Amino acid sequence: MEAQSIAPDTDANQVAEQAYALISDLYPICRSITGDGVRKTLRILRKHIPLDVREVPTGTHVFDWVIPKEWNIRDAYIKNSKGEKIVDFNESNLHVINYSAPFRGKLNLSQLKEHLFSDPGHPDWIPYRTSYYKETWGFCLPHKQLMELPDDEYEVCIDSSLAEGQLTYGEYVIRGKLADEVLISCHVCHPSLCNDNLSGIALATFLCKRLSQASPRYSYRFLFVPGAIGPITWLAKNEDGARLIKHGLVLANLGDPGNSTYKKSRQGNVIIDRAVQTVLKHSGREYEILEFSPYGYDERQYCSPAFNLPVGLLTRTPHGRFPQYHTSADNLDLVQPTYLADSFSKLSAVIDILEHNRKYLNTNPRCEPFLGKRNLYRPIGGFQDVATQQLALLWVLNLSDGEHDLLDICERSGLAFSAIWTAAQELAKTDLLVLQDA
Ligand code: ZN
C-alpha cells in the first residue's frame, strides 16, 4: 500500500501555482501591524479558508506591550516646484515609512533629506522601513534618485491617520481527532514584500485548505498575525489554550531560490525539530539547520520562557541573508512557483510525520518472526526496492518494543519516514504488530 500523504508531492506544483497567484493578488496591498491593509488581506484569504477575523482595541495591555494606534494611509507623495510627483506612494507603498504620521508642508532639500532614507549598497532598490512605536514620518527611495535630487522647494504630503482603532489578526482552527494542536503561524504586517511575508501567508493558506479536507489526527491552529505584537496579543489572550500546542512552525521566506533552512525550537530536540530535520535530510537537497536564538520571527514569542512552546521556524534563505530582504527587490521575480512547490512538499512531509508518528508493539518479540508465511516478502508499493522494504520491516519489528515510536525507528535506521510508516502499516495488517498508543 502506498503511504497516504496529507498533501502528496504531485500536488505541490499545482498548489504552488495557486499560491503564486494569491501572492500576486496580495502584493499591491499596503499592510502594516494594524489597519485596513491587514483587513483586506484577510478578506482575500477568506476566499480560500473561512478564517475568523479578530480585533483587539488600541490601548489594550498585552503582557508588557500596549496595542498601538491604528494606522491607515490613503496617499503620499513628494512634488518638485514644477508640480511633478518625484516620489509616489501609488507606485510603491515601500516609498512611505510604514506607520508615518500625517504630514503636509513645503521643505527645502536639506530639510527634506532629514526624512529620506535609501540603501547605498543597492542604489536601485527602495528599502523597507518602519516606525511603529515612534511617531515620525519619512520616505524611502532608491539611493541613485536621492543623490540626484536638485536644490528645490518640495511639496510633501502624507495622507495617513494614526487613531484609536483595532489590531486585526486571522485565526482558524481545524478540529482533529485529538485536542492536541499543531500551530502554524505567519506574519501579515509587511506591505509589498513577497518572500518575507507573502510566501508564508500563501503556503499557510493552502496547507490549511488541504488539511481542512483531510480529517487529521491533530487539531491545527493557523494564525495570520502582525509580527511581534500579533503573537504577543494571541498569547496574552490564550495563555491557557497555548498549552494544547504540541508542535508548531512559524513560516516565512519560502519562495526564494535558496536552500531550506530550519531554526530549532528553544527546547531544541522535540518532535517538530526532529521531524523537520528528517524531512530535510531525506529531501536529496542541501539544507541548513540553525540553533534557536531569541531573534528572528514570531518563534521569539512562542519560545519565550514562560511558554517555551515546541515551535521552530521554517524558511528557505533566513531573514537578512538574501540581498533583496526588506527592499523593493523582494518582489514577484524573486519568489517563484518552483521554490514554493519545493517548500510546500517539505511542509506536507513534516505534517505527514506528525500525523503518522505512532508507537506500535511487536507481538512476536522472541527472535525474528517468519515473514515468508505472512506474504511479507512480496513487493510492496511505496518502496524503491525490495532490500529497503525488508530492512524497514525488520527495523519496525525490532524497535517496536514499547519504547520507540516510528520517528525513533526512522532516525535509528536512517531510512525515510515513509518507508518506516509503510512497513508499519503492512505489519499491522498481520498478527505481528499492534498500535500501542491511543
Ligand atoms: Zn521582515
Coordinates of C-alpha atoms and ligand atoms in Angstrom, one line a residue:
M1 CA 0.0 0.0 0.0
E2 CA 1.3 3.4 -0.9
A3 CA 1.9 5.7 2.1
Q4 CA -1.1 8.1 2.3
S5 CA 0.0 11.6 2.3
I6 CA -1.9 14.6 3.5
A7 CA -0.6 16.6 0.5
P8 CA 1.1 14.3 -2.0
D9 CA 4.1 15.6 -3.8
T10 CA 2.4 15.5 -7.2
D11 CA 0.0 18.2 -6.0
A12 CA 2.8 20.6 -4.8
N13 CA 3.2 22.1 -8.2
Q14 CA -0.5 22.8 -8.5
V15 CA -0.6 24.3 -5.0
A16 CA 2.5 26.4 -5.9
E17 CA 0.8 27.9 -8.9
Q18 CA -2.3 28.8 -6.8
A19 CA 0.0 30.2 -4.1
Y20 CA 1.8 32.4 -6.6
A21 CA -1.5 33.7 -7.9
L22 CA -2.5 34.5 -4.3
I23 CA 0.8 36.3 -3.7
S24 CA 0.3 38.3 -6.8
D25 CA -3.2 39.4 -5.5
L26 CA -1.8 40.4 -2.1
Y27 CA 1.3 42.1 -3.4
P28 CA 0.0 45.6 -4.0
I29 CA -1.7 45.9 -0.6
C30 CA -0.2 48.3 1.9
R31 CA -0.1 46.2 5.1
S32 CA 1.1 47.2 8.5
I33 CA 0.8 45.9 12.0
T34 CA -2.7 47.4 12.2
G35 CA -5.2 48.9 9.7
D36 CA -7.2 48.2 6.6
G37 CA -4.3 46.5 4.7
V38 CA -4.4 43.6 7.1
R39 CA -8.2 43.5 6.9
K40 CA -8.2 43.5 3.1
T41 CA -5.5 40.7 3.2
L42 CA -7.6 38.6 5.5
R43 CA -10.7 39.2 3.3
I44 CA -8.8 37.8 0.3
L45 CA -7.6 34.8 2.4
R46 CA -11.3 34.1 3.3
K47 CA -11.9 33.3 -0.3
H48 CA -9.8 30.1 0.4
I49 CA -10.3 29.4 4.1
P50 CA -13.1 30.6 6.4
L51 CA -10.8 32.2 9.0
D52 CA -12.1 34.2 11.9
V53 CA -11.0 37.9 11.9
R54 CA -10.3 39.0 15.4
E55 CA -9.9 42.6 16.6
V56 CA -8.3 44.0 19.8
P57 CA -8.7 47.7 20.6
T58 CA -6.0 50.3 20.7
G59 CA -4.7 50.7 24.3
T60 CA -5.3 47.1 25.4
H61 CA -2.5 45.8 27.5
V62 CA -0.9 42.5 26.3
F63 CA 1.7 41.4 28.7
D64 CA 4.4 44.2 28.7
W65 CA 3.0 45.8 25.5
V66 CA 0.1 48.0 24.5
I67 CA -1.9 47.7 21.3
P68 CA -0.8 50.8 19.3
K69 CA -3.0 53.3 17.4
E70 CA -4.4 52.0 14.1
W71 CA -2.5 53.3 11.1
N72 CA -4.1 53.9 7.7
I73 CA -2.8 55.6 4.6
R74 CA -4.6 56.9 1.5
D75 CA -1.9 58.7 -0.4
A76 CA 1.6 60.1 -0.2
Y77 CA 3.9 61.9 -2.5
I78 CA 6.8 64.4 -2.9
K79 CA 6.4 67.0 -5.6
N80 CA 9.1 69.3 -7.0
S81 CA 8.4 73.0 -7.6
K82 CA 7.1 72.2 -11.1
G83 CA 4.4 70.2 -9.5
E84 CA 5.8 66.8 -10.8
K85 CA 5.5 63.9 -8.4
I86 CA 9.0 62.6 -7.9
V87 CA 8.1 60.1 -5.2
D88 CA 4.6 58.5 -5.4
F89 CA 3.1 56.0 -2.8
N90 CA 0.9 54.7 -5.6
E91 CA 3.9 53.4 -7.5
S92 CA 5.3 51.5 -4.5
N93 CA 3.9 51.5 -0.9
L94 CA 7.5 51.0 0.3
H95 CA 8.1 54.7 -0.5
V96 CA 6.5 55.7 2.7
I97 CA 7.9 54.7 6.1
N98 CA 5.4 52.3 7.4
Y99 CA 3.4 54.0 10.3
S100 CA 4.3 57.5 9.1
A101 CA 2.3 60.2 10.9
P102 CA 0.3 62.5 8.7
F103 CA 2.2 65.5 7.3
R104 CA 1.8 68.3 4.8
G105 CA 4.3 71.0 4.1
K106 CA 6.9 72.7 1.9
L107 CA 10.5 71.9 2.6
N108 CA 13.9 72.8 1.0
L109 CA 16.2 69.9 0.0
S110 CA 18.2 69.8 3.3
Q111 CA 15.0 69.8 5.4
L112 CA 13.5 67.1 3.2
K113 CA 16.7 64.9 3.4
E114 CA 16.2 64.5 7.1
H115 CA 13.1 62.5 6.2
L116 CA 14.6 60.5 3.3
F117 CA 16.1 57.0 3.5
S118 CA 17.9 54.9 1.0
D119 CA 20.3 51.9 0.8
P120 CA 23.6 52.9 -0.8
G121 CA 24.5 49.2 -1.0
H122 CA 21.6 48.7 -3.5
P123 CA 21.3 52.0 -5.2
D124 CA 18.4 51.0 -7.5
W125 CA 16.1 49.5 -4.8
I126 CA 13.6 51.1 -2.4
P127 CA 14.3 50.0 1.2
Y128 CA 11.5 49.0 3.5
R129 CA 11.4 50.9 6.8
T130 CA 9.0 51.1 9.7
S131 CA 8.5 53.4 12.7
Y132 CA 5.8 51.7 14.7
Y133 CA 6.5 52.9 18.1
K134 CA 8.0 56.4 17.5
E135 CA 5.7 59.0 15.9
T136 CA 7.6 60.4 12.8
W137 CA 7.3 60.5 9.1
G138 CA 9.6 59.8 6.1
F139 CA 10.1 58.4 2.6
C140 CA 12.3 55.7 1.2
L141 CA 13.7 55.9 -2.3
P142 CA 16.5 54.5 -4.4
H143 CA 19.8 55.8 -3.4
K144 CA 20.6 56.8 -7.0
Q145 CA 17.5 59.0 -7.0
L146 CA 18.3 60.6 -3.7
M147 CA 21.8 61.5 -4.8
E148 CA 20.4 63.3 -7.9
L149 CA 17.8 65.4 -6.1
P150 CA 18.4 69.1 -7.0
D151 CA 18.0 72.1 -4.7
D152 CA 14.3 73.0 -4.9
E153 CA 11.3 73.6 -2.8
Y154 CA 9.4 70.4 -2.4
E155 CA 5.8 69.8 -1.5
V156 CA 5.3 66.8 0.8
C157 CA 2.0 65.1 1.5
I158 CA 1.4 62.0 3.7
D159 CA -2.3 61.5 3.8
S160 CA -2.3 59.0 6.7
S161 CA -4.1 58.6 10.0
L162 CA -2.9 57.3 13.4
A163 CA -6.0 56.9 15.6
E164 CA -7.8 54.8 18.1
G165 CA -8.8 51.6 16.4
Q166 CA -8.0 47.9 16.4
L167 CA -5.3 45.4 15.9
T168 CA -6.5 42.8 13.4
Y169 CA -5.5 39.2 13.0
G170 CA -6.8 36.0 11.4
E171 CA -7.3 32.7 13.2
Y172 CA -8.6 29.3 12.0
V173 CA -8.8 26.0 13.8
I174 CA -9.3 22.6 12.2
R175 CA -10.6 20.2 14.8
G176 CA -8.9 16.9 14.5
K177 CA -9.4 13.6 16.5
L178 CA -7.1 15.0 19.2
A179 CA -7.5 18.2 21.2
D180 CA -3.7 18.5 21.0
E181 CA -2.8 21.1 18.5
V182 CA -0.2 21.9 15.8
L183 CA 0.4 25.6 15.4
I184 CA 1.1 27.2 12.0
S185 CA 1.9 30.9 12.3
C186 CA 2.9 33.6 9.8
H187 CA 3.2 37.3 9.8
V188 CA 0.9 39.6 7.8
C189 CA 2.3 43.0 8.5
H190 CA 4.6 43.7 5.6
P191 CA 3.5 45.7 2.6
S192 CA 4.7 44.9 -0.9
L193 CA 7.3 42.2 0.0
C194 CA 6.9 38.8 -1.5
N195 CA 9.3 36.3 0.1
D196 CA 9.3 37.9 3.6
N197 CA 5.6 37.8 4.4
L198 CA 3.5 36.7 1.4
S199 CA 5.2 33.3 0.7
G200 CA 4.4 32.2 4.3
I201 CA 0.9 33.6 4.1
A202 CA 0.2 31.8 0.8
L203 CA 1.6 28.4 1.8
A204 CA -0.1 28.5 5.2
T205 CA -3.4 29.2 3.4
F206 CA -3.1 26.3 1.1
L207 CA -1.9 23.9 3.8
C208 CA -4.9 25.0 5.8
K209 CA -7.2 24.4 2.9
R210 CA -5.7 20.9 2.3
L211 CA -5.9 19.9 6.0
S212 CA -9.4 21.1 6.4
Q213 CA -10.4 18.5 3.7
A214 CA -8.3 15.6 5.3
S215 CA -9.8 14.9 8.8
P216 CA -6.4 14.9 10.5
R217 CA -5.5 13.3 13.8
Y218 CA -4.2 16.5 15.4
S219 CA -6.1 19.8 15.6
Y220 CA -4.4 22.5 13.6
R221 CA -4.4 26.2 14.6
F222 CA -3.5 28.7 11.9
L223 CA -2.6 32.2 12.9
F224 CA -2.2 35.1 10.4
V225 CA -0.8 37.8 12.7
P226 CA 1.2 41.0 12.6
G227 CA 4.8 40.4 13.6
A228 CA 5.6 40.5 17.3
I229 CA 2.6 42.4 18.6
G230 CA 0.3 39.8 16.9
P231 CA 1.6 36.6 18.7
I232 CA 2.1 38.6 21.9
T233 CA -1.6 39.6 21.7
W234 CA -2.7 36.0 20.9
L235 CA -0.6 34.5 23.7
A236 CA -1.9 37.1 26.2
K237 CA -5.5 36.2 25.3
N238 CA -4.9 32.4 25.1
E239 CA -2.4 31.8 28.0
D240 CA -4.1 28.5 28.9
G241 CA -5.1 27.5 25.4
A242 CA -1.5 27.7 24.3
R243 CA -0.7 24.6 26.4
L244 CA -2.5 22.5 23.8
I245 CA 0.2 23.3 21.2
K246 CA 2.3 20.2 21.0
H247 CA 4.1 21.1 17.7
G248 CA 4.4 24.3 15.8
L249 CA 6.1 26.1 12.9
V250 CA 6.5 29.7 12.0
L251 CA 6.6 30.1 8.2
A252 CA 8.4 32.8 6.3
N253 CA 10.7 33.2 3.2
L254 CA 9.5 30.1 1.5
G255 CA 9.7 31.2 -2.1
D256 CA 13.3 32.2 -2.9
P257 CA 15.9 30.1 -4.7
G258 CA 18.0 29.4 -1.5
N259 CA 18.2 26.2 0.4
S260 CA 15.6 25.2 3.0
T261 CA 16.7 26.3 6.5
Y262 CA 15.2 25.2 9.8
K263 CA 15.7 27.1 13.1
K264 CA 15.2 24.8 16.0
S265 CA 12.7 25.5 18.8
R266 CA 14.1 26.7 22.1
Q267 CA 13.8 23.2 23.5
G268 CA 15.9 22.1 20.6
N269 CA 15.2 18.3 20.3
V270 CA 11.4 18.0 20.3
I271 CA 9.3 16.1 17.7
I272 CA 8.9 19.1 15.4
D273 CA 12.7 19.7 15.4
R274 CA 13.3 16.0 14.6
A275 CA 10.5 15.8 12.0
V276 CA 11.8 18.8 10.0
Q277 CA 15.4 17.6 10.2
T278 CA 14.3 14.1 9.0
V279 CA 12.4 15.6 6.0
L280 CA 15.3 17.9 5.0
K281 CA 17.8 15.0 5.4
H282 CA 15.9 12.8 3.0
S283 CA 15.0 15.6 0.6
G284 CA 18.0 15.0 -1.6
R285 CA 18.8 18.7 -1.5
E286 CA 21.2 20.8 0.6
Y287 CA 19.8 22.4 3.7
E288 CA 20.8 24.2 6.8
I289 CA 19.9 23.7 10.5
L290 CA 20.2 26.6 12.9
E291 CA 20.1 26.5 16.6
F292 CA 17.5 28.6 18.4
S293 CA 18.2 32.2 19.1
P294 CA 15.9 34.8 20.7
Y295 CA 16.0 36.9 17.5
G296 CA 14.1 36.4 14.2
Y297 CA 10.4 35.9 13.5
D298 CA 7.5 35.1 15.9
E299 CA 9.1 32.0 17.3
R300 CA 10.7 34.6 19.6
Q301 CA 7.3 35.0 21.3
Y302 CA 6.2 31.4 21.2
C303 CA 9.5 30.3 22.6
S304 CA 9.6 33.0 25.4
P305 CA 10.5 31.2 28.7
A306 CA 7.0 31.2 30.2
F307 CA 5.6 29.5 27.2
N308 CA 8.6 27.6 25.8
L309 CA 6.4 26.1 23.1
P310 CA 7.8 23.4 20.7
V311 CA 7.8 25.9 17.8
G312 CA 10.5 26.2 15.1
L313 CA 11.0 28.4 12.1
L314 CA 10.9 27.0 8.5
T315 CA 12.4 29.2 5.8
R316 CA 14.5 29.0 2.7
T317 CA 17.1 31.8 3.0
P318 CA 16.8 33.2 6.5
H319 CA 15.8 36.9 7.0
G320 CA 18.6 39.3 6.4
R321 CA 20.7 36.8 4.4
F322 CA 19.3 37.5 0.9
P323 CA 20.2 40.9 -0.7
Q324 CA 16.6 41.6 -1.6
Y325 CA 15.5 41.3 2.0
H326 CA 13.4 44.3 3.1
T327 CA 13.7 46.0 -0.3
S328 CA 11.6 46.5 -3.4
A329 CA 13.5 43.7 -5.0
D330 CA 11.7 41.2 -2.7
N331 CA 9.1 41.0 -5.5
L332 CA 7.3 38.7 -7.8
D333 CA 10.5 37.9 -9.7
L334 CA 12.4 36.7 -6.6
V335 CA 9.6 34.4 -5.5
Q336 CA 8.9 31.6 -8.0
P337 CA 6.4 28.7 -8.1
T338 CA 9.1 26.1 -8.3
Y339 CA 10.6 27.1 -4.9
L340 CA 7.1 27.4 -3.4
A341 CA 6.4 23.9 -4.6
D342 CA 9.6 22.5 -3.0
S343 CA 8.7 24.3 0.3
F344 CA 5.1 23.0 0.2
S345 CA 6.1 19.4 -0.4
K346 CA 8.6 19.6 2.6
L347 CA 5.9 21.2 4.7
S348 CA 3.5 18.4 3.8
A349 CA 6.1 15.8 4.6
V350 CA 6.6 17.3 8.0
I351 CA 2.8 17.2 8.6
D352 CA 2.8 13.5 7.5
I353 CA 5.3 12.7 10.1
L354 CA 3.4 14.4 12.9
E355 CA 0.2 12.7 11.8
H356 CA 1.7 9.2 11.4
N357 CA 4.2 9.1 14.2
R358 CA 2.7 6.4 16.4
K359 CA 4.1 3.8 18.7
Y360 CA 3.5 0.1 17.8
L361 CA 4.2 -3.1 19.7
N362 CA 5.8 -6.3 18.2
T363 CA 3.6 -9.1 19.4
N364 CA 6.2 -11.7 18.5
P365 CA 9.4 -10.4 20.1
R366 CA 11.1 -13.8 20.7
C367 CA 13.5 -13.9 17.7
E368 CA 12.5 -12.8 14.2
P369 CA 9.1 -13.9 13.1
F370 CA 8.8 -16.0 9.9
L371 CA 7.9 -13.3 7.4
G372 CA 7.6 -15.6 4.4
K373 CA 4.5 -17.4 5.6
R374 CA 2.8 -14.0 6.1
N375 CA 3.4 -12.9 2.5
L376 CA 5.6 -10.0 3.6
Y377 CA 8.3 -10.8 1.0
R378 CA 6.1 -9.8 -1.9
P379 CA 6.9 -6.4 -3.4
I380 CA 5.0 -3.6 -1.6
G381 CA 4.1 -0.3 -3.3
G382 CA 5.9 2.8 -2.0
F383 CA 9.3 1.1 -1.7
Q384 CA 12.2 1.9 -4.0
D385 CA 13.5 -1.7 -3.8
V386 CA 12.9 -5.0 -2.0
A387 CA 16.0 -4.6 0.1
T388 CA 14.8 -1.4 1.6
Q389 CA 11.4 -2.9 2.2
Q390 CA 12.9 -5.9 4.0
L391 CA 15.1 -3.6 6.1
A392 CA 12.2 -1.4 7.0
L393 CA 10.1 -4.4 8.1
L394 CA 13.0 -5.7 10.3
W395 CA 13.7 -2.3 11.9
V396 CA 10.0 -1.8 12.7
L397 CA 9.7 -5.2 14.3
N398 CA 13.0 -4.9 16.2
L399 CA 12.3 -1.4 17.7
S400 CA 8.6 -1.7 18.3
D401 CA 9.3 -2.8 21.8
G402 CA 7.0 -0.3 23.5
E403 CA 9.8 2.2 23.9
H404 CA 10.2 3.6 20.4
D405 CA 7.8 5.4 18.0
L406 CA 8.1 5.5 14.2
L407 CA 10.2 8.6 14.2
D408 CA 12.7 7.0 16.6
I409 CA 12.9 4.0 14.2
C410 CA 13.3 6.3 11.2
E411 CA 16.2 8.1 12.8
R412 CA 17.9 5.0 14.1
S413 CA 17.6 3.1 10.8
G414 CA 18.5 6.0 8.5
L415 CA 15.5 5.1 6.3
A416 CA 12.9 7.6 5.1
F417 CA 9.9 8.1 7.4
S418 CA 7.6 7.0 4.6
A419 CA 9.4 3.6 4.3
I420 CA 9.1 3.0 8.1
W421 CA 5.5 4.1 8.1
T422 CA 4.6 1.9 5.1
A423 CA 6.3 -1.1 6.8
A424 CA 4.4 -0.5 10.0
Q425 CA 1.1 -0.4 8.0
E426 CA 1.9 -3.7 6.3
L427 CA 2.9 -5.4 9.6
A428 CA -0.2 -4.1 11.4
K429 CA -2.3 -6.0 8.8
T430 CA -0.8 -9.2 10.2
D431 CA -0.7 -10.6 13.7
L432 CA 2.8 -9.3 14.3
L433 CA 2.2 -5.6 15.1
V434 CA -0.4 -3.7 17.1
L435 CA -0.8 0.0 17.7
Q436 CA 0.3 0.8 21.2
D437 CA -0.6 4.4 21.8
A438 CA -4.1 5.6 21.9
Ligands
ZN1 ZN 10.5 41.3 7.6

